[in-house]
PDB file of C-alpha atoms in Angstrom:
ATOM      1  CA  MET A  19       0.000   0.000   0.000  1.00 42.00           C
ATOM      2  CA  GLY A  20       2.878   2.382   0.780  1.00 41.00           C
ATOM      3  CA  SER A  21       3.865   2.486  -2.889  1.00 46.00           C
ATOM      4  CA  ARG A  22       0.363   3.453  -4.126  1.00 68.00           C
ATOM      5  CA  GLU A  23       0.275   7.062  -5.247  1.00 87.00           C
ATOM      6  CA  VAL A  24      -3.484   7.719  -4.935  1.00 92.00           C
ATOM      7  CA  VAL A  25      -5.452   6.903  -1.788  1.00 93.00           C
ATOM      8  CA  VAL A  26      -9.241   6.887  -1.439  1.00 94.00           C
ATOM      9  CA  LEU A  27     -10.854   7.398   1.959  1.00 94.00           C
ATOM     10  CA  SER A  28     -14.488   7.168   3.011  1.00 94.00           C
ATOM     11  CA  VAL A  29     -14.780   9.260   6.171  1.00 94.00           C
ATOM     12  CA  GLY A  30     -18.243   9.103   7.700  1.00 91.00           C
ATOM     13  CA  GLY A  31     -19.659   8.433   4.244  1.00 90.00           C
ATOM     14  CA  VAL A  32     -17.787  11.344   2.600  1.00 95.00           C
ATOM     15  CA  ARG A  33     -15.311  10.265  -0.077  1.00 95.00           C
ATOM     16  CA  PHE A  34     -11.842  11.840  -0.333  1.00 96.00           C
ATOM     17  CA  VAL A  35      -9.206  11.194  -2.996  1.00 96.00           C
ATOM     18  CA  THR A  36      -5.654  12.329  -2.316  1.00 95.00           C
ATOM     19  CA  ARG A  37      -2.007  11.453  -2.732  1.00 94.00           C
ATOM     20  CA  ALA A  38      -0.354   9.067  -0.327  1.00 94.00           C
ATOM     21  CA  SER A  39       2.389  11.662   0.211  1.00 93.00           C
ATOM     22  CA  THR A  40      -0.217  14.154   1.466  1.00 95.00           C
ATOM     23  CA  LEU A  41      -1.362  11.734   4.190  1.00 94.00           C
ATOM     24  CA  GLN A  42       2.290  11.037   5.035  1.00 93.00           C
ATOM     25  CA  GLN A  43       3.125  14.709   5.753  1.00 91.00           C
ATOM     26  CA  PHE A  44       3.506  13.819   9.443  1.00 94.00           C
ATOM     27  CA  PRO A  45       4.990  10.286   9.644  1.00 93.00           C
ATOM     28  CA  GLU A  46       3.999   9.823  13.291  1.00 92.00           C
ATOM     29  CA  SER A  47       0.313  10.482  12.582  1.00 94.00           C
ATOM     30  CA  ARG A  48      -2.252   7.705  12.306  1.00 94.00           C
ATOM     31  CA  LEU A  49      -3.007   8.712   8.715  1.00 94.00           C
ATOM     32  CA  ALA A  50       0.611   8.095   7.741  1.00 93.00           C
ATOM     33  CA  ARG A  51       0.573   4.772   9.578  1.00 92.00           C
ATOM     34  CA  MET A  52      -2.687   3.887   7.806  1.00 92.00           C
ATOM     35  CA  VAL A  53      -1.061   4.384   4.397  1.00 90.00           C
ATOM     36  CA  ASN A  54       1.876   2.244   5.546  1.00 87.00           C
ATOM     37  CA  ASP A  55      -0.504  -0.513   6.797  1.00 85.00           C
ATOM     38  CA  ASP A  56       0.620   0.107  10.388  1.00 83.00           C
ATOM     39  CA  ASP A  57      -2.801   1.030  11.839  1.00 82.00           C
ATOM     40  CA  ARG A  58      -5.334  -1.789  11.683  1.00 79.00           C
ATOM     41  CA  GLU A  59      -8.286   0.290  12.933  1.00 83.00           C
ATOM     42  CA  PHE A  60      -8.727   1.783   9.474  1.00 85.00           C
ATOM     43  CA  LYS A  61     -10.296  -0.941   7.335  1.00 80.00           C
ATOM     44  CA  LEU A  62      -9.623  -1.254   3.617  1.00 83.00           C
ATOM     45  CA  VAL A  63     -12.978  -2.020   1.931  1.00 84.00           C
ATOM     46  CA  ASN A  64     -13.172  -2.374  -1.859  1.00 87.00           C
ATOM     47  CA  GLY A  65      -9.988  -0.408  -2.293  1.00 87.00           C
ATOM     48  CA  GLU A  66     -11.093   2.435   0.018  1.00 91.00           C
ATOM     49  CA  PHE A  67     -10.113   3.104   3.605  1.00 92.00           C
ATOM     50  CA  PHE A  68     -13.221   3.297   5.764  1.00 91.00           C
ATOM     51  CA  VAL A  69     -12.946   5.748   8.675  1.00 92.00           C
ATOM     52  CA  ASP A  70     -15.846   6.044  11.104  1.00 92.00           C
ATOM     53  CA  ARG A  71     -15.361   9.740  11.884  1.00 93.00           C
ATOM     54  CA  ASP A  72     -16.849  13.127  10.916  1.00 95.00           C
ATOM     55  CA  GLY A  73     -16.468  13.605   7.152  1.00 94.00           C
ATOM     56  CA  ALA A  74     -17.283  17.324   7.138  1.00 94.00           C
ATOM     57  CA  LEU A  75     -14.553  18.117   9.664  1.00 95.00           C
ATOM     58  CA  PHE A  76     -12.087  15.879   7.830  1.00 96.00           C
ATOM     59  CA  SER A  77     -12.169  18.307   4.883  1.00 95.00           C
ATOM     60  CA  TYR A  78     -10.418  20.887   7.101  1.00 94.00           C
ATOM     61  CA  ILE A  79      -7.845  18.279   8.092  1.00 96.00           C
ATOM     62  CA  MET A  80      -7.141  17.566   4.435  1.00 96.00           C
ATOM     63  CA  ASP A  81      -6.770  21.288   3.773  1.00 94.00           C
ATOM     64  CA  PHE A  82      -4.211  21.495   6.572  1.00 95.00           C
ATOM     65  CA  LEU A  83      -2.223  18.541   5.220  1.00 95.00           C
ATOM     66  CA  ARG A  84      -2.124  20.171   1.789  1.00 94.00           C
ATOM     67  CA  THR A  85      -1.220  23.706   2.913  1.00 91.00           C
ATOM     68  CA  LEU A  86       0.179  23.371   6.470  1.00 92.00           C
ATOM     69  CA  GLN A  87      -2.192  26.204   7.336  1.00 89.00           C
ATOM     70  CA  VAL A  88      -5.451  26.508   9.243  1.00 88.00           C
ATOM     71  CA  SER A  89      -7.886  28.893   7.576  1.00 84.00           C
ATOM     72  CA  LEU A  90     -11.533  28.471   8.576  1.00 85.00           C
ATOM     73  CA  PRO A  91     -14.740  30.077   7.244  1.00 84.00           C
ATOM     74  CA  PRO A  92     -16.141  33.081   9.168  1.00 76.00           C
ATOM     75  CA  ASP A  93     -19.143  31.109  10.466  1.00 78.00           C
ATOM     76  CA  PHE A  94     -17.070  28.172  11.766  1.00 85.00           C
ATOM     77  CA  SER A  95     -17.692  27.326  15.443  1.00 85.00           C
ATOM     78  CA  ASP A  96     -16.631  23.692  16.006  1.00 90.00           C
ATOM     79  CA  TYR A  97     -13.086  24.449  17.181  1.00 90.00           C
ATOM     80  CA  GLN A  98     -13.109  21.905  20.003  1.00 92.00           C
ATOM     81  CA  ARG A  99     -14.602  19.141  17.845  1.00 94.00           C
ATOM     82  CA  LEU A 100     -12.048  19.759  15.103  1.00 95.00           C
ATOM     83  CA  GLN A 101      -9.280  19.758  17.708  1.00 95.00           C
ATOM     84  CA  ARG A 102     -10.488  16.350  18.979  1.00 95.00           C
ATOM     85  CA  GLU A 103     -10.502  15.037  15.405  1.00 96.00           C
ATOM     86  CA  ALA A 104      -6.919  16.248  14.923  1.00 96.00           C
ATOM     87  CA  GLU A 105      -5.884  14.485  18.139  1.00 96.00           C
ATOM     88  CA  PHE A 106      -7.624  11.278  17.011  1.00 96.00           C
ATOM     89  CA  TYR A 107      -5.599  11.270  13.791  1.00 96.00           C
ATOM     90  CA  GLY A 108      -2.399  12.009  15.716  1.00 95.00           C
ATOM     91  CA  LEU A 109      -1.991  15.414  14.069  1.00 95.00           C
ATOM     92  CA  PHE A 110      -0.831  17.213  17.197  1.00 94.00           C
ATOM     93  CA  PRO A 111       0.673  20.205  15.317  1.00 93.00           C
ATOM     94  CA  LEU A 112      -2.829  20.875  13.956  1.00 93.00           C
ATOM     95  CA  ALA A 113      -4.388  20.391  17.395  1.00 93.00           C
ATOM     96  CA  ASN A 114      -1.929  22.938  18.788  1.00 90.00           C
ATOM     97  CA  LEU A 115      -2.884  25.504  16.157  1.00 89.00           C
ATOM     98  CA  LEU A 116      -6.578  24.950  16.877  1.00 90.00           C
ATOM     99  CA  SER A 117      -5.965  25.588  20.571  1.00 88.00           C
ATOM    100  CA  GLN A 118      -5.219  29.204  19.572  1.00 84.00           C
ATOM    101  CA  GLU A 119      -8.898  29.717  18.832  1.00 80.00           C
ATOM    102  CA  HIS A 120      -8.757  33.437  19.644  1.00 77.00           C
ATOM    103  CA  LEU A 121      -6.441  33.974  16.644  1.00 77.00           C
ATOM    104  CA  LEU A 122      -8.601  31.974  14.244  1.00 81.00           C
ATOM    105  CA  LYS A 123     -11.956  33.577  14.971  1.00 80.00           C
ATOM    106  CA  PRO A 124     -13.166  36.365  12.653  1.00 78.00           C
ATOM    107  CA  ARG A 125     -13.365  39.828  14.161  1.00 82.00           C
ATOM    108  CA  LEU A 126     -16.051  42.446  13.822  1.00 87.00           C
ATOM    109  CA  GLU A 127     -14.748  45.475  11.957  1.00 91.00           C
ATOM    110  CA  ILE A 128     -16.395  48.876  12.425  1.00 95.00           C
ATOM    111  CA  LEU A 129     -16.110  51.802  10.017  1.00 96.00           C
ATOM    112  CA  GLU A 130     -17.669  55.259  10.439  1.00 97.00           C
ATOM    113  CA  VAL A 131     -18.147  57.956   7.787  1.00 97.00           C
ATOM    114  CA  ARG A 132     -18.809  61.536   8.925  1.00 95.00           C
ATOM    115  CA  PHE A 133     -20.159  63.930   6.316  1.00 95.00           C
ATOM    116  CA  SER A 134     -20.745  67.668   6.622  1.00 93.00           C
ATOM    117  CA  LEU A 135     -22.028  70.256   4.125  1.00 88.00           C
ATOM    118  CA  GLN A 136     -20.848  73.817   4.644  1.00 85.00           C
ATOM    119  CA  GLU A 137     -21.815  76.315   1.944  1.00 81.00           C
ATOM    120  CA  MET A 138     -20.174  75.036  -1.273  1.00 87.00           C
ATOM    121  CA  GLN A 139     -17.883  72.469   0.340  1.00 91.00           C
ATOM    122  CA  ALA A 140     -18.347  68.973   1.721  1.00 94.00           C
ATOM    123  CA  PHE A 141     -16.138  67.568   4.473  1.00 95.00           C
ATOM    124  CA  PHE A 142     -15.483  63.857   4.976  1.00 96.00           C
ATOM    125  CA  ARG A 143     -13.833  62.016   7.855  1.00 96.00           C
ATOM    126  CA  ILE A 144     -13.563  58.228   7.885  1.00 97.00           C
ATOM    127  CA  PHE A 145     -12.738  56.269  11.043  1.00 96.00           C
ATOM    128  CA  GLY A 146     -11.965  52.525  11.004  1.00 94.00           C
ATOM    129  CA  SER A 147     -11.227  49.938  13.684  1.00 92.00           C
ATOM    130  CA  CYS A 148      -8.864  48.169  11.249  1.00 89.00           C
ATOM    131  CA  SER A 149      -5.934  50.284  10.068  1.00 91.00           C
ATOM    132  CA  SER A 150      -5.280  48.045   7.044  1.00 89.00           C
ATOM    133  CA  THR A 151      -8.781  48.790   5.735  1.00 92.00           C
ATOM    134  CA  ILE A 152      -8.167  52.523   6.079  1.00 94.00           C
ATOM    135  CA  GLU A 153      -4.845  52.135   4.250  1.00 94.00           C
ATOM    136  CA  ALA A 154      -6.545  50.253   1.409  1.00 94.00           C
ATOM    137  CA  LEU A 155      -9.343  52.818   1.191  1.00 95.00           C
ATOM    138  CA  ALA A 156      -6.808  55.664   1.164  1.00 95.00           C
ATOM    139  CA  GLU A 157      -5.239  54.092  -1.923  1.00 95.00           C
ATOM    140  CA  GLN A 158      -8.637  54.133  -3.656  1.00 96.00           C
ATOM    141  CA  ILE A 159      -9.485  57.764  -2.869  1.00 96.00           C
ATOM    142  CA  SER A 160      -7.754  60.608  -4.716  1.00 96.00           C
ATOM    143  CA  VAL A 161      -8.283  64.357  -4.327  1.00 95.00           C
ATOM    144  CA  PHE A 162      -7.429  66.875  -7.049  1.00 94.00           C
ATOM    145  CA  THR A 163      -7.397  70.668  -6.928  1.00 91.00           C
ATOM    146  CA  GLY A 164      -7.329  73.478  -9.465  1.00 87.00           C
ATOM    147  CA  GLN A 165      -8.522  77.010 -10.092  1.00 79.00           C
ATOM    148  CA  GLN A 166     -11.675  77.729 -12.062  1.00 69.00           C
ATOM    149  CA  SER A 167     -13.322  80.862 -13.402  1.00 63.00           C
ATOM    150  CA  GLY A 168     -17.034  81.518 -12.901  1.00 57.00           C
ATOM    151  CA  GLN A 169     -17.833  77.904 -11.990  1.00 51.00           C
ATOM    152  CA  GLY A 170     -19.464  76.741  -8.839  1.00 51.00           C
ATOM    153  CA  TRP A 171     -20.581  73.702  -6.911  1.00 48.00           C
ATOM    154  CA  ASN A 172     -22.672  72.126  -9.625  1.00 52.00           C
ATOM    155  CA  SER A 173     -20.094  72.282 -12.400  1.00 53.00           C
ATOM    156  CA  PRO A 174     -20.259  68.779 -13.943  1.00 49.00           C
ATOM    157  CA  PHE A 175     -16.810  68.864 -15.529  1.00 50.00           C
ATOM    158  CA  PRO A 176     -13.346  69.711 -14.228  1.00 51.00           C
ATOM    159  CA  SER A 177     -11.649  72.884 -15.403  1.00 50.00           C
ATOM    160  CA  GLN A 178      -9.557  72.651 -18.532  1.00 54.00           C
ATOM    161  CA  LYS A 179      -6.574  73.692 -16.459  1.00 66.00           C
ATOM    162  CA  PRO A 180      -4.422  70.827 -15.152  1.00 81.00           C
ATOM    163  CA  LEU A 181      -5.570  69.410 -11.820  1.00 88.00           C
ATOM    164  CA  VAL A 182      -3.005  68.870  -9.081  1.00 91.00           C
ATOM    165  CA  PRO A 183      -3.321  65.807  -6.804  1.00 92.00           C
ATOM    166  CA  LEU A 184      -3.549  66.527  -3.085  1.00 91.00           C
ATOM    167  CA  PRO A 185      -2.513  64.131  -0.308  1.00 90.00           C
ATOM    168  CA  LEU A 186      -5.233  62.921   2.025  1.00 91.00           C
ATOM    169  CA  GLU A 187      -5.029  64.127   5.597  1.00 93.00           C
ATOM    170  CA  ARG A 188      -4.203  61.215   7.904  1.00 94.00           C
ATOM    171  CA  PRO A 189      -4.588  62.271  11.563  1.00 93.00           C
ATOM    172  CA  SER A 190      -3.816  58.674  12.588  1.00 93.00           C
ATOM    173  CA  HIS A 191      -3.552  55.154  11.171  1.00 92.00           C
ATOM    174  CA  HIS A 192      -7.268  54.701  11.826  1.00 94.00           C
ATOM    175  CA  ASP A 193      -8.770  57.722  10.063  1.00 95.00           C
ATOM    176  CA  MET A 194      -8.545  60.031   7.063  1.00 96.00           C
ATOM    177  CA  VAL A 195      -9.917  63.469   6.159  1.00 96.00           C
ATOM    178  CA  PHE A 196     -10.680  65.041   2.775  1.00 96.00           C
ATOM    179  CA  LEU A 197     -13.049  67.552   1.227  1.00 94.00           C
ATOM    180  CA  CYS A 198     -14.534  68.496  -2.129  1.00 94.00           C
ATOM    181  CA  GLY A 199     -16.367  71.459  -3.636  1.00 92.00           C
ATOM    182  CA  THR A 200     -15.341  75.036  -4.287  1.00 88.00           C
ATOM    183  CA  GLU A 201     -14.290  78.049  -2.260  1.00 81.00           C
ATOM    184  CA  TYR A 202     -14.045  81.676  -3.333  1.00 72.00           C
ATOM    185  CA  SER A 203     -10.533  82.857  -4.152  1.00 66.00           C
ATOM    186  CA  ALA A 204     -10.446  86.319  -5.806  1.00 63.00           C
ATOM    187  CA  GLY A 205     -12.478  88.055  -8.491  1.00 62.00           C
ATOM    188  CA  ASP A 206     -14.406  85.340 -10.266  1.00 66.00           C
ATOM    189  CA  GLN A 207     -11.786  82.714  -9.382  1.00 72.00           C
ATOM    190  CA  PHE A 208     -12.651  79.588  -7.413  1.00 79.00           C
ATOM    191  CA  VAL A 209     -10.437  76.906  -5.905  1.00 86.00           C
ATOM    192  CA  ALA A 210     -12.055  73.571  -6.723  1.00 90.00           C
ATOM    193  CA  ARG A 211     -11.444  70.145  -5.212  1.00 92.00           C
ATOM    194  CA  TYR A 212     -12.534  66.972  -6.949  1.00 95.00           C
ATOM    195  CA  VAL A 213     -12.666  63.441  -5.505  1.00 96.00           C
ATOM    196  CA  SER A 214     -12.155  60.190  -7.389  1.00 96.00           C
ATOM    197  CA  ILE A 215     -12.760  56.741  -5.876  1.00 96.00           C
ATOM    198  CA  LYS A 216     -11.363  53.716  -7.718  1.00 95.00           C
ATOM    199  CA  PRO A 217     -12.424  51.773  -9.710  1.00 94.00           C
ATOM    200  CA  ASP A 218     -14.790  54.609 -10.711  1.00 94.00           C
ATOM    201  CA  LYS A 219     -12.870  56.973 -13.012  1.00 90.00           C
ATOM    202  CA  ARG A 220     -14.973  60.095 -12.515  1.00 93.00           C
ATOM    203  CA  LYS A 221     -13.727  63.203 -10.715  1.00 93.00           C
ATOM    204  CA  LEU A 222     -16.655  64.426  -8.623  1.00 94.00           C
ATOM    205  CA  ILE A 223     -17.029  67.866  -7.089  1.00 93.00           C
ATOM    206  CA  ASN A 224     -20.531  67.589  -5.630  1.00 94.00           C
ATOM    207  CA  GLY A 225     -20.373  66.355  -2.024  1.00 94.00           C
ATOM    208  CA  THR A 226     -23.646  64.434  -2.203  1.00 94.00           C
ATOM    209  CA  ASN A 227     -22.405  62.548  -5.273  1.00 95.00           C
ATOM    210  CA  VAL A 228     -19.100  61.741  -3.560  1.00 96.00           C
ATOM    211  CA  LEU A 229     -20.969  60.483  -0.489  1.00 96.00           C
ATOM    212  CA  GLY A 230     -23.162  58.223  -2.604  1.00 96.00           C
ATOM    213  CA  LEU A 231     -20.156  56.753  -4.411  1.00 96.00           C
ATOM    214  CA  LEU A 232     -18.270  56.248  -1.142  1.00 96.00           C
ATOM    215  CA  LEU A 233     -21.177  54.421   0.531  1.00 96.00           C
ATOM    216  CA  ASP A 234     -21.691  52.267  -2.548  1.00 96.00           C
ATOM    217  CA  THR A 235     -17.969  51.384  -2.564  1.00 96.00           C
ATOM    218  CA  LEU A 236     -18.124  50.262   1.063  1.00 96.00           C
ATOM    219  CA  LEU A 237     -21.227  48.140   0.482  1.00 95.00           C
ATOM    220  CA  LYS A 238     -19.551  46.411  -2.470  1.00 94.00           C
ATOM    221  CA  ASP A 239     -16.538  45.718  -0.248  1.00 92.00           C
ATOM    222  CA  GLY A 240     -18.666  43.664   2.139  1.00 91.00           C
ATOM    223  CA  PHE A 241     -19.626  46.294   4.714  1.00 94.00           C
ATOM    224  CA  ARG A 242     -23.178  46.542   6.033  1.00 94.00           C
ATOM    225  CA  LEU A 243     -24.786  49.846   6.985  1.00 96.00           C
ATOM    226  CA  ILE A 244     -26.053  49.490  10.564  1.00 95.00           C
ATOM    227  CA  SER A 245     -26.960  53.047  11.564  1.00 95.00           C
ATOM    228  CA  THR A 246     -27.239  56.661  10.444  1.00 93.00           C
ATOM    229  CA  ARG A 247     -27.478  59.607  12.775  1.00 90.00           C
ATOM    230  CA  THR A 248     -27.014  63.359  12.954  1.00 87.00           C
ATOM    231  CA  VAL A 249     -24.069  64.190  15.206  1.00 80.00           C
ATOM    232  CA  THR A 250     -24.637  67.944  15.447  1.00 69.00           C
ATOM    233  CA  SER A 251     -27.663  69.562  13.877  1.00 63.00           C
ATOM    234  CA  GLU A 252     -26.035  73.018  13.899  1.00 70.00           C
ATOM    235  CA  GLU A 253     -23.145  71.943  11.665  1.00 66.00           C
ATOM    236  CA  LYS A 254     -25.248  69.323   9.854  1.00 80.00           C
ATOM    237  CA  VAL A 255     -22.750  66.514  10.510  1.00 89.00           C
ATOM    238  CA  GLU A 256     -24.169  63.154   9.452  1.00 93.00           C
ATOM    239  CA  CYS A 257     -22.636  59.878  10.641  1.00 95.00           C
ATOM    240  CA  TYR A 258     -22.913  56.549   8.784  1.00 96.00           C
ATOM    241  CA  THR A 259     -21.763  53.445  10.679  1.00 97.00           C
ATOM    242  CA  PHE A 260     -20.828  50.204   8.927  1.00 96.00           C
ATOM    243  CA  GLU A 261     -19.738  46.775  10.128  1.00 94.00           C
ATOM    244  CA  ARG A 262     -18.090  43.778   8.494  1.00 90.00           C
ATOM    245  CA  MET A 263     -16.875  40.429   9.742  1.00 80.00           C
ATOM    246  CA  LYS A 264     -13.174  40.406   8.913  1.00 76.00           C
ATOM    247  CA  ARG A 265     -11.891  36.916   8.321  1.00 71.00           C
ATOM    248  CA  ALA A 266      -8.897  35.970  10.432  1.00 69.00           C
ATOM    249  CA  ALA A 267      -5.617  35.203   8.735  1.00 68.00           C
ATOM    250  CA  GLY A 268      -4.639  31.557   8.768  1.00 68.00           C
ATOM    251  CA  LEU A 269      -2.199  30.054  11.250  1.00 78.00           C
ATOM    252  CA  ALA A 270       0.673  28.124   9.710  1.00 80.00           C
ATOM    253  CA  ILE A 271       3.431  25.763  10.807  1.00 74.00           C
ATOM    254  CA  VAL A 272       6.721  27.673  10.997  1.00 63.00           C
ATOM    255  CA  GLY A 273      10.162  27.551  12.558  1.00 45.00           C
ATOM    256  CA  SER A 274      11.685  24.241  13.552  1.00 41.00           C
ATOM    257  CA  GLN A 275       8.411  22.351  13.145  1.00 46.00           C
ATOM    258  CA  THR A 276       8.421  20.583   9.771  1.00 48.00           C
ATOM    259  CA  PRO A 277       6.475  17.642   8.408  1.00 51.00           C
ATOM    260  CA  GLY A 278       7.953  14.497   9.804  1.00 50.00           C
ATOM    261  CA  SER A 279       9.166  16.006  13.083  1.00 46.00           C
ATOM    262  CA  SER A 280       7.611  15.496  16.476  1.00 42.00           C
ATOM    263  CA  GLY A 281       6.840  17.937  19.250  1.00 41.00           C
ATOM    264  CA  VAL A 282       4.557  20.918  19.567  1.00 41.00           C
ATOM    265  CA  ALA A 283       4.083  23.093  16.518  1.00 42.00           C
ATOM    266  CA  GLN A 284       4.979  26.726  16.508  1.00 46.00           C
ATOM    267  CA  ALA A 285       2.564  29.002  14.720  1.00 45.00           C
ATOM    268  CA  ARG A 286       2.319  32.447  13.228  1.00 47.00           C
ATOM    269  CA  ARG A 287      -0.326  34.395  11.373  1.00 44.00           C
ATOM    270  CA  SER A 288      -0.041  33.745   7.656  1.00 45.00           C
ATOM    271  CA  GLN A 289       0.127  36.797   5.414  1.00 37.00           C
ATOM    272  CA  VAL A 290      -2.056  35.021   2.875  1.00 35.00           C
ATOM    273  CA  GLN A 291      -5.813  35.254   3.438  1.00 37.00           C
ATOM    274  CA  LYS A 292      -8.464  33.223   1.670  1.00 36.00           C
ATOM    275  CA  GLY A 293     -11.007  35.982   1.333  1.00 37.00           C
ATOM    276  CA  LYS A 294     -12.266  38.746   3.647  1.00 39.00           C
TER     277      LYS A 294
END
């Protein structure tokens, strides 16, 4: 059996097909011993190994053997059951990773957009509980400025003069500030600020249009609008609060722990995520 390249398992009625080398990643595990005919509890029936265990949970075990990483769906809750399954199969490095449940659970991410209209300008401030989300959003948002003659808030097109990009204000890693619209300069001159939000290519000057595009961008990115409120009626500051379940990064085997070695696995957060 040890020389067979493909192995078929029926785990709780669920059929798995894999390479023998995948099951032999950890030679001291029961799965490796099964392939080598050293564990008689696993019966070979019609060319398939029958295993009387949970087939749904075994899919996560197979994923670990293939990637050496634990990455679970956001709605996963059977950490203790999966840990017991890992212990049953003798995959103690996996059981050790699963014991760090607090690192594997998804976290609730909160994002708040504050919007204020003052005369011909609109002010935006975005707060986020996750700094990486704010960084990514800052890369999507661009602000441009330029002088215009005799044009106001509702001008649908940028001035023919070249527009100059402006950096976003970043008071901290968790927020950003920008504005759009026009302000009086001198004579019939106006200083105009336009906002563009990727992947949309338009440069918008109207604050209400920018707000609509921003909210739509957040909804497409997986956020859910949970509340709207007026912060201060005098300044007409509106607050939009969003939430999103942010998927945890996977935990992976690192350091001295390699397939085939014994002992307790060391773990770190993987930089690769399988979705948000």
